[in-house]
PDB file of C-alpha atoms in Angstrom:
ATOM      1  CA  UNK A   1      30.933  30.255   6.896  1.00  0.00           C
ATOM      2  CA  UNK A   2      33.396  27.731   7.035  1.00  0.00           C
ATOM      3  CA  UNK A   3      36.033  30.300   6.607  1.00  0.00           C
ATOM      4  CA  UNK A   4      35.215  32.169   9.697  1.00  0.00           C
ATOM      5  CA  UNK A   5      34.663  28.171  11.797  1.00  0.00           C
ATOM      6  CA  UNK A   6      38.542  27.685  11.061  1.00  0.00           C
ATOM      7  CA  UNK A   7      37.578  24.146  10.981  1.00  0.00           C
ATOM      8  CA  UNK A   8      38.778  23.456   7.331  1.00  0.00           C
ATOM      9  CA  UNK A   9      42.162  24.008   5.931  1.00  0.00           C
ATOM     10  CA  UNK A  10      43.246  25.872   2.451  1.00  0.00           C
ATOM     11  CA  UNK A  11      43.380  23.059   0.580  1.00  0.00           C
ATOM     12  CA  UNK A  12      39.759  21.790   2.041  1.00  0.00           C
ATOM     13  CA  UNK A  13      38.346  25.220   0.754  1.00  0.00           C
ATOM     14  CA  UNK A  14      39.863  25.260  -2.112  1.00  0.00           C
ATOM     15  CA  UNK A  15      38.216  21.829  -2.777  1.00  0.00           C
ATOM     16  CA  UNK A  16      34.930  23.277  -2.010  1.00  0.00           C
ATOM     17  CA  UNK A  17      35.181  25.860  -4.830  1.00  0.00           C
ATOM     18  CA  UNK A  18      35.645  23.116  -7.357  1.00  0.00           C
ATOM     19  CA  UNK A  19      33.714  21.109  -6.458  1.00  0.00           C
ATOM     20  CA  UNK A  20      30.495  24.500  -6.689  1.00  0.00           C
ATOM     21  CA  UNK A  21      32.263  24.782 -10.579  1.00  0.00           C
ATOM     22  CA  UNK A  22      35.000  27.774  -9.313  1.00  0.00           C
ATOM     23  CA  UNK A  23      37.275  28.116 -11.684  1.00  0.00           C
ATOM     24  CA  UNK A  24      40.506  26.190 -10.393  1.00  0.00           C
ATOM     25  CA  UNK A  25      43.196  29.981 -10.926  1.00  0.00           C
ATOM     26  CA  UNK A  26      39.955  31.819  -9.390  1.00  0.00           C
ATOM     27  CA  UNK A  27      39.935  29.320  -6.525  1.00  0.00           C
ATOM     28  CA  UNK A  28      43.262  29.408  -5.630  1.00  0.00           C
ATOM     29  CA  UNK A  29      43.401  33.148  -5.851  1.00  0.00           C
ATOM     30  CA  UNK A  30      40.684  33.492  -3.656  1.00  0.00           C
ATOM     31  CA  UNK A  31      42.146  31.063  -1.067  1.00  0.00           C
ATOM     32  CA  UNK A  32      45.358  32.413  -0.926  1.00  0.00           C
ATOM     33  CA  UNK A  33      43.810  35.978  -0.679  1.00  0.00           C
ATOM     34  CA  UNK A  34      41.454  35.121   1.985  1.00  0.00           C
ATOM     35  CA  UNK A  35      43.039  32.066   4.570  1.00  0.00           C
ATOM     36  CA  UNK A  36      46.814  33.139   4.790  1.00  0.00           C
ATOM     37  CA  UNK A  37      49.303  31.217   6.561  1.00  0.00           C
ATOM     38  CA  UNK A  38      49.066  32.889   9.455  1.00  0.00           C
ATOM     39  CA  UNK A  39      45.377  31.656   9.694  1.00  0.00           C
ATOM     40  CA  UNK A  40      45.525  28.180   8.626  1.00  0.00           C
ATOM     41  CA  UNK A  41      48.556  27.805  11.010  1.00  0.00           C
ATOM     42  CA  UNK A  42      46.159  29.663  13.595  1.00  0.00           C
ATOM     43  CA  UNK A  43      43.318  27.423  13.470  1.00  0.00           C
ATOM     44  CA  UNK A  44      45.290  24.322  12.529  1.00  0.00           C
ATOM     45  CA  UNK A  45      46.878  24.880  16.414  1.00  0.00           C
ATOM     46  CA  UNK A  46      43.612  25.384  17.916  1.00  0.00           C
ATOM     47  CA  UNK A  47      42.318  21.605  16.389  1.00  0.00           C
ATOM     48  CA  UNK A  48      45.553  20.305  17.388  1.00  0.00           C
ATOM     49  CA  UNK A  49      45.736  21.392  20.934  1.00  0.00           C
ATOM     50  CA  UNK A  50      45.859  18.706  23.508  1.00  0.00           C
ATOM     51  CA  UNK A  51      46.502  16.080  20.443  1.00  0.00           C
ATOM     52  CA  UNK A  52      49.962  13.588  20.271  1.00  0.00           C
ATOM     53  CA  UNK A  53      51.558  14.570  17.087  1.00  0.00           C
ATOM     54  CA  UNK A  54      50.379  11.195  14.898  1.00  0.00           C
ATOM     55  CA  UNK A  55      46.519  12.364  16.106  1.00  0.00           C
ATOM     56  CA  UNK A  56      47.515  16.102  15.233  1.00  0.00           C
ATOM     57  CA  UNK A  57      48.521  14.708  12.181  1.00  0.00           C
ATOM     58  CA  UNK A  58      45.687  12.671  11.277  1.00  0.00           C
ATOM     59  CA  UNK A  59      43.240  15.734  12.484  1.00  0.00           C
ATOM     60  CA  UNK A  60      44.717  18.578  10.758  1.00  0.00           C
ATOM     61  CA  UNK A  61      45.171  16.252   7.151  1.00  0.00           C
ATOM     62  CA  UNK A  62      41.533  14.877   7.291  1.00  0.00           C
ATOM     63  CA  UNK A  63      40.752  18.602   7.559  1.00  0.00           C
ATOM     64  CA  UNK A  64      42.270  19.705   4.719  1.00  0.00           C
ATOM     65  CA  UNK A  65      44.994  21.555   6.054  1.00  0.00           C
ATOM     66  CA  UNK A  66      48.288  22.085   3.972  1.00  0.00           C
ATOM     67  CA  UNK A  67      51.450  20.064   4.434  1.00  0.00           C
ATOM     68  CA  UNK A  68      53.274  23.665   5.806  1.00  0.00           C
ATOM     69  CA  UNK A  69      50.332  24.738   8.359  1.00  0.00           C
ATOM     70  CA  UNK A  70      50.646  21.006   9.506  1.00  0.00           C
ATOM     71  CA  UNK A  71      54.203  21.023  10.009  1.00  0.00           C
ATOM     72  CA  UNK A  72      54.191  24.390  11.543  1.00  0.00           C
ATOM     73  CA  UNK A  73      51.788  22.741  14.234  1.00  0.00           C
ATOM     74  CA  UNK A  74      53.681  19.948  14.262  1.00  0.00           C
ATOM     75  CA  UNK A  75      57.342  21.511  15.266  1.00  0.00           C
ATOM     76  CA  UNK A  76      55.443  23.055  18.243  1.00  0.00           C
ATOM     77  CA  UNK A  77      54.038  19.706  20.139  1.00  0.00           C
ATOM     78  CA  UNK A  78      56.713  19.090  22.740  1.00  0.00           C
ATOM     79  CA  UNK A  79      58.629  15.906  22.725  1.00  0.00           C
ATOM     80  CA  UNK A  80      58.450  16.326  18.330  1.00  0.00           C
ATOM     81  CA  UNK A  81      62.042  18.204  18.354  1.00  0.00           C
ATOM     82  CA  UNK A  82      63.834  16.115  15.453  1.00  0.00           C
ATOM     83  CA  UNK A  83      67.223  17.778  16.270  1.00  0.00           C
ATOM     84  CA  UNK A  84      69.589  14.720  17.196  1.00  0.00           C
ATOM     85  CA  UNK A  85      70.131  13.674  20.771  1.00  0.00           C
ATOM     86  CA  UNK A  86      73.220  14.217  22.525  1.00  0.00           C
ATOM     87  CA  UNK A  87      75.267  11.180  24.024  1.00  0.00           C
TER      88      UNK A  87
END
């Protein structure tokens, strides 16, 4: 299933439901119930590993990943720290 591939994000999924005539408050129910944050954050690392953080970007959005998962990822990839430098 493409759940269980962790190759899609939430909002991917939840895209899929409409678009097989889901309900839209019965798809997000089930996606919230079924890919937590934890998850999407899980397999949105795995797709980004190895990645520069504009391709991690790119990756992880085309998937369908949600903006939070993606900036989750996205705070981890060294060299991304947006704390200011010290002169």
């Amino acid at each position: 299933s493409r759940l269980s591939a962790g190759k899609d994000g939430g909002t991917s999924l939840y895209r899929g439901l409409l678009a097989r005539g889901v309900a839209r408050p019965l798809a997000e129910e089930v996606v919230s119930d079924m890919y937590s944050h934890d998850d999407e954050v899980r397999h949105a690392r795995r797709l980004a590993a190895g990645l520069s953080r504009s391709a991690a970007i790119r990756r992880l959005a085309g998937r369908g990943f949600r903006s939070r998962a993606i900036a989750a990822v996205i705070r981890e990839i060294p060299g991304t720290n947006r704390e200011p430098q010290a002169d």
